[in-house]
């Protein structure tokens, strides 16, 4: 039996209603023409924090009892999850500490700081930041809100799958950014339970794709975190992974890896053809289609997971300065 079930996702949907945005599903005429199949964009960029992570963070925090919440929250993040925890904590009147590595872009760090959270920059990897979380849990009694390997976090992300099927019951394929597996695993649980024939494709960058390496090895493995345009997909999945590895290994039909120039092309296309500002991690589904690394056979959905990209980097990519 998998660690997360459809009932968990349905309960999360009821719990977070009114706390998160039900995001739009819009048809991309350009990608539909390119693919000769209807292609839709699920715009999680419309969340208050500009990324899907608010769903899982809010569900996990609302699942805590009042005493646990008041102890204070702590998490490790590559940016968007930290922003989600900080936002949810502010909305609920709770203190939050966000631990990040030096690889997290400055614009994401400052966005978290603006929400009133305490910031800790530690080391040069997500694993280093996670060690600081564990230290703070032990020394200050804070309550950890994991970025992905948690039933309530993954269930919250899975609510995207429920919304997609409500809007597009004829769904054939869904392309999902793949990192720690909370997003891909949660959505896959919902969609495979309700429409098992739907194809689930995880998309990651070639540089340091931790879940892909784990699936290939048949177990969680250590990977070297590298700089990438898809910075939100960086970091390991945890050698003691309890939830998301099992979900991804069992439910994802295919994993596609992208080069940096392919990710840049996805960002550029989103801006020029879709009028959407999308970060590297959010653009990987678009990029996979443009690179012809996936073949579509029916109505398909791309999860556009976030839009929190540094404006100067975005401009250089859109202007064609970055290949």
mmCIF file of C-alpha atoms in Angstrom:
data_model
loop_
_atom_site.group_PDB
_atom_site.id
_atom_site.type_symbol
_atom_site.label_atom_id
_atom_site.label_comp_id
_atom_site.label_asym_id
_atom_site.label_seq_id
_atom_site.Cartn_x
_atom_site.Cartn_y
_atom_site.Cartn_z
ATOM 1 C CA UNK A 1 0.000 0.000 0.000
ATOM 2 C CA UNK A 2 1.237 3.471 -0.856
ATOM 3 C CA UNK A 3 1.873 5.954 1.980
ATOM 4 C CA UNK A 4 -0.609 8.466 0.494
ATOM 5 C CA UNK A 5 -4.115 7.740 -0.748
ATOM 6 C CA UNK A 6 -6.855 9.613 -2.608
ATOM 7 C CA UNK A 7 -8.762 10.169 0.649
ATOM 8 C CA UNK A 8 -5.769 12.094 2.037
ATOM 9 C CA UNK A 9 -5.794 14.410 -0.974
ATOM 10 C CA UNK A 10 -9.560 14.929 -0.755
ATOM 11 C CA UNK A 11 -9.277 15.800 2.943
ATOM 12 C CA UNK A 12 -6.480 18.260 2.120
ATOM 13 C CA UNK A 13 -8.687 19.944 -0.494
ATOM 14 C CA UNK A 14 -11.387 20.528 2.112
ATOM 15 C CA UNK A 15 -8.857 21.734 4.695
ATOM 16 C CA UNK A 16 -7.106 24.329 2.532
ATOM 17 C CA UNK A 17 -10.198 25.675 0.758
ATOM 18 C CA UNK A 18 -10.306 29.417 1.279
ATOM 19 C CA UNK A 19 -6.605 29.527 2.193
ATOM 20 C CA UNK A 20 -5.198 28.947 -1.297
ATOM 21 C CA UNK A 21 -6.206 29.917 -4.831
ATOM 22 C CA UNK A 22 -8.000 27.535 -7.187
ATOM 23 C CA UNK A 23 -5.727 28.211 -10.136
ATOM 24 C CA UNK A 24 -6.834 28.473 -13.777
ATOM 25 C CA UNK A 25 -6.324 25.859 -16.477
ATOM 26 C CA UNK A 26 -5.771 27.677 -19.769
ATOM 27 C CA UNK A 27 -5.297 26.322 -23.273
ATOM 28 C CA UNK A 28 -1.991 27.127 -24.978
ATOM 29 C CA UNK A 29 -2.704 27.692 -28.654
ATOM 30 C CA UNK A 30 1.003 27.738 -29.505
ATOM 31 C CA UNK A 31 1.871 24.466 -27.752
ATOM 32 C CA UNK A 32 -1.326 22.821 -29.005
ATOM 33 C CA UNK A 33 -0.348 23.691 -32.581
ATOM 34 C CA UNK A 34 3.221 22.501 -31.977
ATOM 35 C CA UNK A 35 2.032 19.167 -30.542
ATOM 36 C CA UNK A 36 -1.043 18.603 -32.693
ATOM 37 C CA UNK A 37 -2.873 17.888 -29.431
ATOM 38 C CA UNK A 38 -4.720 20.146 -26.963
ATOM 39 C CA UNK A 39 -2.195 21.410 -24.387
ATOM 40 C CA UNK A 40 -3.245 23.260 -21.238
ATOM 41 C CA UNK A 41 -1.269 25.181 -18.631
ATOM 42 C CA UNK A 42 -2.146 24.799 -14.943
ATOM 43 C CA UNK A 43 -1.005 28.196 -13.685
ATOM 44 C CA UNK A 44 0.202 27.754 -10.117
ATOM 45 C CA UNK A 45 1.950 31.073 -10.687
ATOM 46 C CA UNK A 46 -1.416 32.561 -9.641
ATOM 47 C CA UNK A 47 -0.988 31.487 -6.010
ATOM 48 C CA UNK A 48 -0.395 34.412 -3.598
ATOM 49 C CA UNK A 49 3.271 33.407 -3.301
ATOM 50 C CA UNK A 50 3.653 32.746 -7.038
ATOM 51 C CA UNK A 51 4.102 28.980 -6.644
ATOM 52 C CA UNK A 52 2.243 25.748 -5.844
ATOM 53 C CA UNK A 53 4.056 25.210 -2.559
ATOM 54 C CA UNK A 54 1.407 27.078 -0.576
ATOM 55 C CA UNK A 55 -0.958 24.119 -0.918
ATOM 56 C CA UNK A 56 1.277 21.622 0.863
ATOM 57 C CA UNK A 57 2.591 24.047 3.456
ATOM 58 C CA UNK A 58 -0.873 25.267 4.388
ATOM 59 C CA UNK A 59 -2.260 21.731 4.640
ATOM 60 C CA UNK A 60 0.636 20.594 6.830
ATOM 61 C CA UNK A 61 0.353 23.585 9.154
ATOM 62 C CA UNK A 62 -3.438 23.365 9.453
ATOM 63 C CA UNK A 63 -3.040 19.668 10.295
ATOM 64 C CA UNK A 64 -1.059 20.571 13.433
ATOM 65 C CA UNK A 65 -2.799 21.034 16.763
ATOM 66 C CA UNK A 66 -2.777 24.517 18.285
ATOM 67 C CA UNK A 67 -0.040 23.747 20.815
ATOM 68 C CA UNK A 68 2.312 22.504 18.102
ATOM 69 C CA UNK A 69 1.674 25.543 15.886
ATOM 70 C CA UNK A 70 2.492 27.974 18.679
ATOM 71 C CA UNK A 71 5.915 26.392 19.248
ATOM 72 C CA UNK A 72 6.968 27.950 15.957
ATOM 73 C CA UNK A 73 7.608 26.524 12.502
ATOM 74 C CA UNK A 74 10.880 25.724 10.756
ATOM 75 C CA UNK A 75 11.748 24.359 7.326
ATOM 76 C CA UNK A 76 14.517 23.892 4.787
ATOM 77 C CA UNK A 77 13.847 25.273 1.339
ATOM 78 C CA UNK A 78 15.232 26.040 -2.102
ATOM 79 C CA UNK A 79 12.993 29.121 -2.017
ATOM 80 C CA UNK A 80 9.351 28.526 -2.828
ATOM 81 C CA UNK A 81 8.503 26.186 0.057
ATOM 82 C CA UNK A 82 10.119 28.593 2.479
ATOM 83 C CA UNK A 83 8.036 31.407 1.046
ATOM 84 C CA UNK A 84 4.935 29.242 1.412
ATOM 85 C CA UNK A 85 5.643 28.449 5.065
ATOM 86 C CA UNK A 86 6.436 32.098 5.778
ATOM 87 C CA UNK A 87 3.217 33.242 4.080
ATOM 88 C CA UNK A 88 1.051 30.652 5.844
ATOM 89 C CA UNK A 89 2.676 31.470 9.185
ATOM 90 C CA UNK A 90 1.972 35.175 8.717
ATOM 91 C CA UNK A 91 -1.644 34.496 7.759
ATOM 92 C CA UNK A 92 -2.132 32.284 10.824
ATOM 93 C CA UNK A 93 -0.155 34.503 13.214
ATOM 94 C CA UNK A 94 2.678 32.026 13.801
ATOM 95 C CA UNK A 95 6.471 32.467 13.988
ATOM 96 C CA UNK A 96 8.547 30.803 11.258
ATOM 97 C CA UNK A 97 12.243 30.176 10.586
ATOM 98 C CA UNK A 98 13.397 29.345 7.051
ATOM 99 C CA UNK A 99 16.755 27.604 6.480
ATOM 100 C CA UNK A 100 18.314 27.864 3.022
ATOM 101 C CA UNK A 101 21.653 27.228 1.380
ATOM 102 C CA UNK A 102 23.801 29.815 -0.380
ATOM 103 C CA UNK A 103 22.495 28.485 -3.725
ATOM 104 C CA UNK A 104 19.029 29.955 -3.182
ATOM 105 C CA UNK A 105 18.606 33.055 -5.416
ATOM 106 C CA UNK A 106 18.631 36.393 -3.608
ATOM 107 C CA UNK A 107 15.186 37.399 -4.896
ATOM 108 C CA UNK A 108 13.638 34.349 -3.216
ATOM 109 C CA UNK A 109 15.471 34.999 0.045
ATOM 110 C CA UNK A 110 14.294 38.615 0.124
ATOM 111 C CA UNK A 111 10.704 37.633 -0.644
ATOM 112 C CA UNK A 112 10.739 35.344 2.395
ATOM 113 C CA UNK A 113 12.313 38.024 4.570
ATOM 114 C CA UNK A 114 9.553 40.436 3.519
ATOM 115 C CA UNK A 115 6.969 38.046 4.958
ATOM 116 C CA UNK A 116 8.513 38.415 8.413
ATOM 117 C CA UNK A 117 10.187 35.021 8.772
ATOM 118 C CA UNK A 118 13.577 34.499 10.412
ATOM 119 C CA UNK A 119 16.179 33.613 7.768
ATOM 120 C CA UNK A 120 19.083 31.178 8.198
ATOM 121 C CA UNK A 121 21.565 30.789 5.305
ATOM 122 C CA UNK A 122 23.571 27.618 5.931
ATOM 123 C CA UNK A 123 26.080 25.784 3.730
ATOM 124 C CA UNK A 124 25.876 25.133 0.016
ATOM 125 C CA UNK A 125 23.172 22.499 -0.309
ATOM 126 C CA UNK A 126 19.636 21.616 0.723
ATOM 127 C CA UNK A 127 21.117 18.901 2.945
ATOM 128 C CA UNK A 128 23.117 21.540 4.847
ATOM 129 C CA UNK A 129 19.965 23.581 5.363
ATOM 130 C CA UNK A 130 18.112 20.479 6.572
ATOM 131 C CA UNK A 131 20.798 19.855 9.193
ATOM 132 C CA UNK A 132 20.122 23.345 10.571
ATOM 133 C CA UNK A 133 16.402 22.528 10.715
ATOM 134 C CA UNK A 134 17.121 19.436 12.764
ATOM 135 C CA UNK A 135 19.348 21.435 15.103
ATOM 136 C CA UNK A 136 16.623 24.031 15.677
ATOM 137 C CA UNK A 137 13.996 21.352 16.284
ATOM 138 C CA UNK A 138 16.257 19.837 18.962
ATOM 139 C CA UNK A 139 17.466 23.088 20.560
ATOM 140 C CA UNK A 140 14.396 25.332 20.331
ATOM 141 C CA UNK A 141 11.513 22.885 20.069
ATOM 142 C CA UNK A 142 10.367 24.213 16.703
ATOM 143 C CA UNK A 143 8.022 22.123 14.546
ATOM 144 C CA UNK A 144 9.441 21.112 11.165
ATOM 145 C CA UNK A 145 7.324 21.505 8.016
ATOM 146 C CA UNK A 146 9.175 19.322 5.477
ATOM 147 C CA UNK A 147 9.411 20.629 1.901
ATOM 148 C CA UNK A 148 8.177 17.409 0.301
ATOM 149 C CA UNK A 149 8.654 14.124 2.207
ATOM 150 C CA UNK A 150 5.540 14.413 4.329
ATOM 151 C CA UNK A 151 2.050 12.984 3.862
ATOM 152 C CA UNK A 152 0.256 16.266 4.546
ATOM 153 C CA UNK A 153 2.572 18.276 2.291
ATOM 154 C CA UNK A 154 2.214 15.815 -0.608
ATOM 155 C CA UNK A 155 -1.555 15.626 -0.078
ATOM 156 C CA UNK A 156 -1.784 19.399 -0.332
ATOM 157 C CA UNK A 157 0.129 19.403 -3.607
ATOM 158 C CA UNK A 158 -2.102 16.597 -4.843
ATOM 159 C CA UNK A 159 -5.129 18.908 -4.759
ATOM 160 C CA UNK A 160 -3.848 20.257 -8.087
ATOM 161 C CA UNK A 161 -4.695 16.871 -9.594
ATOM 162 C CA UNK A 162 -8.285 17.058 -8.338
ATOM 163 C CA UNK A 163 -8.729 20.506 -9.892
ATOM 164 C CA UNK A 164 -7.299 19.366 -13.223
ATOM 165 C CA UNK A 165 -9.700 16.438 -13.498
ATOM 166 C CA UNK A 166 -12.657 18.656 -12.601
ATOM 167 C CA UNK A 167 -11.707 21.042 -15.427
ATOM 168 C CA UNK A 168 -10.449 18.472 -17.974
ATOM 169 C CA UNK A 169 -12.044 15.036 -17.460
ATOM 170 C CA UNK A 170 -10.653 13.815 -20.795
ATOM 171 C CA UNK A 171 -7.052 14.253 -19.578
ATOM 172 C CA UNK A 172 -4.497 12.024 -21.322
ATOM 173 C CA UNK A 173 -1.089 13.164 -20.008
ATOM 174 C CA UNK A 174 0.200 15.469 -17.282
ATOM 175 C CA UNK A 175 3.738 16.889 -17.246
ATOM 176 C CA UNK A 176 4.978 17.700 -13.745
ATOM 177 C CA UNK A 177 8.206 19.321 -12.517
ATOM 178 C CA UNK A 178 10.062 16.668 -10.506
ATOM 179 C CA UNK A 179 12.307 17.364 -7.538
ATOM 180 C CA UNK A 180 11.673 15.899 -4.098
ATOM 181 C CA UNK A 181 8.480 14.330 -5.384
ATOM 182 C CA UNK A 182 5.837 16.042 -3.270
ATOM 183 C CA UNK A 183 4.243 17.732 -6.284
ATOM 184 C CA UNK A 184 4.570 14.848 -8.742
ATOM 185 C CA UNK A 185 3.747 12.186 -6.164
ATOM 186 C CA UNK A 186 0.732 14.013 -4.757
ATOM 187 C CA UNK A 187 -0.756 14.797 -8.160
ATOM 188 C CA UNK A 188 -0.095 11.235 -9.340
ATOM 189 C CA UNK A 189 -1.972 9.788 -6.364
ATOM 190 C CA UNK A 190 -5.068 11.828 -7.184
ATOM 191 C CA UNK A 191 -5.014 11.319 -10.933
ATOM 192 C CA UNK A 192 -4.074 7.626 -11.009
ATOM 193 C CA UNK A 193 -6.815 6.847 -8.467
ATOM 194 C CA UNK A 194 -9.489 8.553 -10.562
ATOM 195 C CA UNK A 195 -8.113 8.039 -14.093
ATOM 196 C CA UNK A 196 -5.499 5.255 -13.975
ATOM 197 C CA UNK A 197 -4.908 5.336 -17.742
ATOM 198 C CA UNK A 198 -3.548 8.889 -17.563
ATOM 199 C CA UNK A 199 0.183 9.116 -18.248
ATOM 200 C CA UNK A 200 2.283 10.894 -15.582
ATOM 201 C CA UNK A 201 5.585 12.358 -16.800
ATOM 202 C CA UNK A 202 8.085 13.847 -14.359
ATOM 203 C CA UNK A 203 10.375 16.545 -15.767
ATOM 204 C CA UNK A 204 13.690 17.545 -14.210
ATOM 205 C CA UNK A 205 17.003 19.139 -15.113
ATOM 206 C CA UNK A 206 19.995 17.020 -16.097
ATOM 207 C CA UNK A 207 22.114 18.708 -13.379
ATOM 208 C CA UNK A 208 21.531 16.928 -10.082
ATOM 209 C CA UNK A 209 18.153 15.249 -10.685
ATOM 210 C CA UNK A 210 17.819 13.505 -7.329
ATOM 211 C CA UNK A 211 14.529 11.640 -7.786
ATOM 212 C CA UNK A 212 15.565 10.374 -11.210
ATOM 213 C CA UNK A 213 18.818 9.042 -9.736
ATOM 214 C CA UNK A 214 16.864 7.359 -6.931
ATOM 215 C CA UNK A 215 14.375 5.714 -9.279
ATOM 216 C CA UNK A 216 17.204 4.418 -11.470
ATOM 217 C CA UNK A 217 19.056 3.063 -8.428
ATOM 218 C CA UNK A 218 15.926 1.637 -6.843
ATOM 219 C CA UNK A 219 16.587 3.524 -3.604
ATOM 220 C CA UNK A 220 17.328 7.075 -2.433
ATOM 221 C CA UNK A 221 20.926 8.018 -3.229
ATOM 222 C CA UNK A 222 23.157 11.003 -2.495
ATOM 223 C CA UNK A 223 23.605 13.427 -5.381
ATOM 224 C CA UNK A 224 25.726 16.529 -5.848
ATOM 225 C CA UNK A 225 23.629 19.684 -5.955
ATOM 226 C CA UNK A 226 24.550 21.924 -8.888
ATOM 227 C CA UNK A 227 23.612 25.380 -10.091
ATOM 228 C CA UNK A 228 20.779 25.287 -12.608
ATOM 229 C CA UNK A 229 18.139 27.542 -14.122
ATOM 230 C CA UNK A 230 15.637 25.170 -12.504
ATOM 231 C CA UNK A 231 16.961 26.043 -9.031
ATOM 232 C CA UNK A 232 13.687 25.085 -7.294
ATOM 233 C CA UNK A 233 14.233 21.492 -8.433
ATOM 234 C CA UNK A 234 17.603 21.241 -6.664
ATOM 235 C CA UNK A 235 18.482 19.228 -3.578
ATOM 236 C CA UNK A 236 18.341 15.588 -2.550
ATOM 237 C CA UNK A 237 15.271 13.563 -1.611
ATOM 238 C CA UNK A 238 16.680 12.382 1.733
ATOM 239 C CA UNK A 239 18.355 9.021 2.192
ATOM 240 C CA UNK A 240 15.646 8.089 4.700
ATOM 241 C CA UNK A 241 12.811 9.193 2.396
ATOM 242 C CA UNK A 242 9.531 7.791 3.736
ATOM 243 C CA UNK A 243 6.816 9.083 1.392
ATOM 244 C CA UNK A 244 7.680 10.578 -1.974
ATOM 245 C CA UNK A 245 10.169 8.055 -3.329
ATOM 246 C CA UNK A 246 7.587 5.277 -3.047
ATOM 247 C CA UNK A 247 4.974 7.445 -4.757
ATOM 248 C CA UNK A 248 7.228 8.448 -7.640
ATOM 249 C CA UNK A 249 8.663 4.977 -8.179
ATOM 250 C CA UNK A 250 5.170 3.466 -8.318
ATOM 251 C CA UNK A 251 3.126 6.119 -10.108
ATOM 252 C CA UNK A 252 5.335 8.097 -12.502
ATOM 253 C CA UNK A 253 5.347 6.532 -15.956
ATOM 254 C CA UNK A 254 8.362 8.371 -17.358
ATOM 255 C CA UNK A 255 11.043 10.847 -16.282
ATOM 256 C CA UNK A 256 12.534 13.337 -18.751
ATOM 257 C CA UNK A 257 15.766 15.279 -18.140
ATOM 258 C CA UNK A 258 16.529 18.644 -19.706
ATOM 259 C CA UNK A 259 19.685 20.545 -20.570
ATOM 260 C CA UNK A 260 20.065 24.139 -19.430
ATOM 261 C CA UNK A 261 19.496 25.582 -22.903
ATOM 262 C CA UNK A 262 16.268 23.610 -23.169
ATOM 263 C CA UNK A 263 15.053 25.030 -19.853
ATOM 264 C CA UNK A 264 15.952 28.531 -21.061
ATOM 265 C CA UNK A 265 13.900 27.915 -24.194
ATOM 266 C CA UNK A 266 10.921 27.000 -22.023
ATOM 267 C CA UNK A 267 11.242 30.225 -20.010
ATOM 268 C CA UNK A 268 11.559 32.234 -23.232
ATOM 269 C CA UNK A 269 8.534 30.574 -24.811
ATOM 270 C CA UNK A 270 6.408 31.203 -21.711
ATOM 271 C CA UNK A 271 7.222 34.914 -21.902
ATOM 272 C CA UNK A 272 6.988 35.422 -25.642
ATOM 273 C CA UNK A 273 4.122 33.106 -26.562
ATOM 274 C CA UNK A 274 2.092 32.704 -23.351
ATOM 275 C CA UNK A 275 2.727 36.149 -21.786
ATOM 276 C CA UNK A 276 3.702 34.361 -18.554
ATOM 277 C CA UNK A 277 6.709 35.022 -16.339
ATOM 278 C CA UNK A 278 7.853 31.548 -15.333
ATOM 279 C CA UNK A 279 10.898 30.376 -13.377
ATOM 280 C CA UNK A 280 13.082 27.558 -14.653
ATOM 281 C CA UNK A 281 11.416 24.847 -12.575
ATOM 282 C CA UNK A 282 8.004 25.995 -13.744
ATOM 283 C CA UNK A 283 9.016 25.996 -17.388
ATOM 284 C CA UNK A 284 10.318 22.434 -17.643
ATOM 285 C CA UNK A 285 7.047 20.982 -18.967
ATOM 286 C CA UNK A 286 6.949 23.572 -21.736
ATOM 287 C CA UNK A 287 10.640 22.917 -22.390
ATOM 288 C CA UNK A 288 10.143 19.153 -22.686
ATOM 289 C CA UNK A 289 7.513 19.629 -25.371
ATOM 290 C CA UNK A 290 9.592 22.165 -27.313
ATOM 291 C CA UNK A 291 12.615 19.833 -27.139
ATOM 292 C CA UNK A 292 10.425 17.006 -28.491
ATOM 293 C CA UNK A 293 11.317 14.840 -25.510
ATOM 294 C CA UNK A 294 7.694 13.858 -24.934
ATOM 295 C CA UNK A 295 5.033 12.737 -27.395
ATOM 296 C CA UNK A 296 1.422 13.602 -26.641
ATOM 297 C CA UNK A 297 -1.534 11.482 -27.728
ATOM 298 C CA UNK A 298 -4.461 13.460 -26.310
ATOM 299 C CA UNK A 299 -5.420 16.423 -24.114
ATOM 300 C CA UNK A 300 -2.421 17.199 -21.897
ATOM 301 C CA UNK A 301 -1.648 19.474 -18.971
ATOM 302 C CA UNK A 302 1.613 21.146 -18.033
ATOM 303 C CA UNK A 303 2.011 22.100 -14.377
ATOM 304 C CA UNK A 304 3.473 25.616 -14.431
ATOM 305 C CA UNK A 305 4.659 25.364 -10.858
ATOM 306 C CA UNK A 306 6.065 28.830 -10.150
ATOM 307 C CA UNK A 307 7.026 32.232 -11.450
ATOM 308 C CA UNK A 308 9.555 33.444 -8.884
ATOM 309 C CA UNK A 309 12.514 34.142 -11.127
ATOM 310 C CA UNK A 310 15.008 36.958 -10.682
ATOM 311 C CA UNK A 311 13.822 39.757 -13.023
ATOM 312 C CA UNK A 312 17.299 40.431 -14.428
ATOM 313 C CA UNK A 313 17.939 36.764 -15.168
ATOM 314 C CA UNK A 314 14.509 36.504 -16.749
ATOM 315 C CA UNK A 315 15.218 39.490 -18.983
ATOM 316 C CA UNK A 316 18.530 38.099 -20.222
ATOM 317 C CA UNK A 317 16.891 34.776 -21.059
ATOM 318 C CA UNK A 318 13.901 36.308 -22.829
ATOM 319 C CA UNK A 319 16.171 38.679 -24.743
ATOM 320 C CA UNK A 320 18.191 35.674 -25.878
ATOM 321 C CA UNK A 321 21.388 36.618 -24.010
ATOM 322 C CA UNK A 322 21.364 33.243 -22.197
ATOM 323 C CA UNK A 323 21.283 30.357 -24.667
#
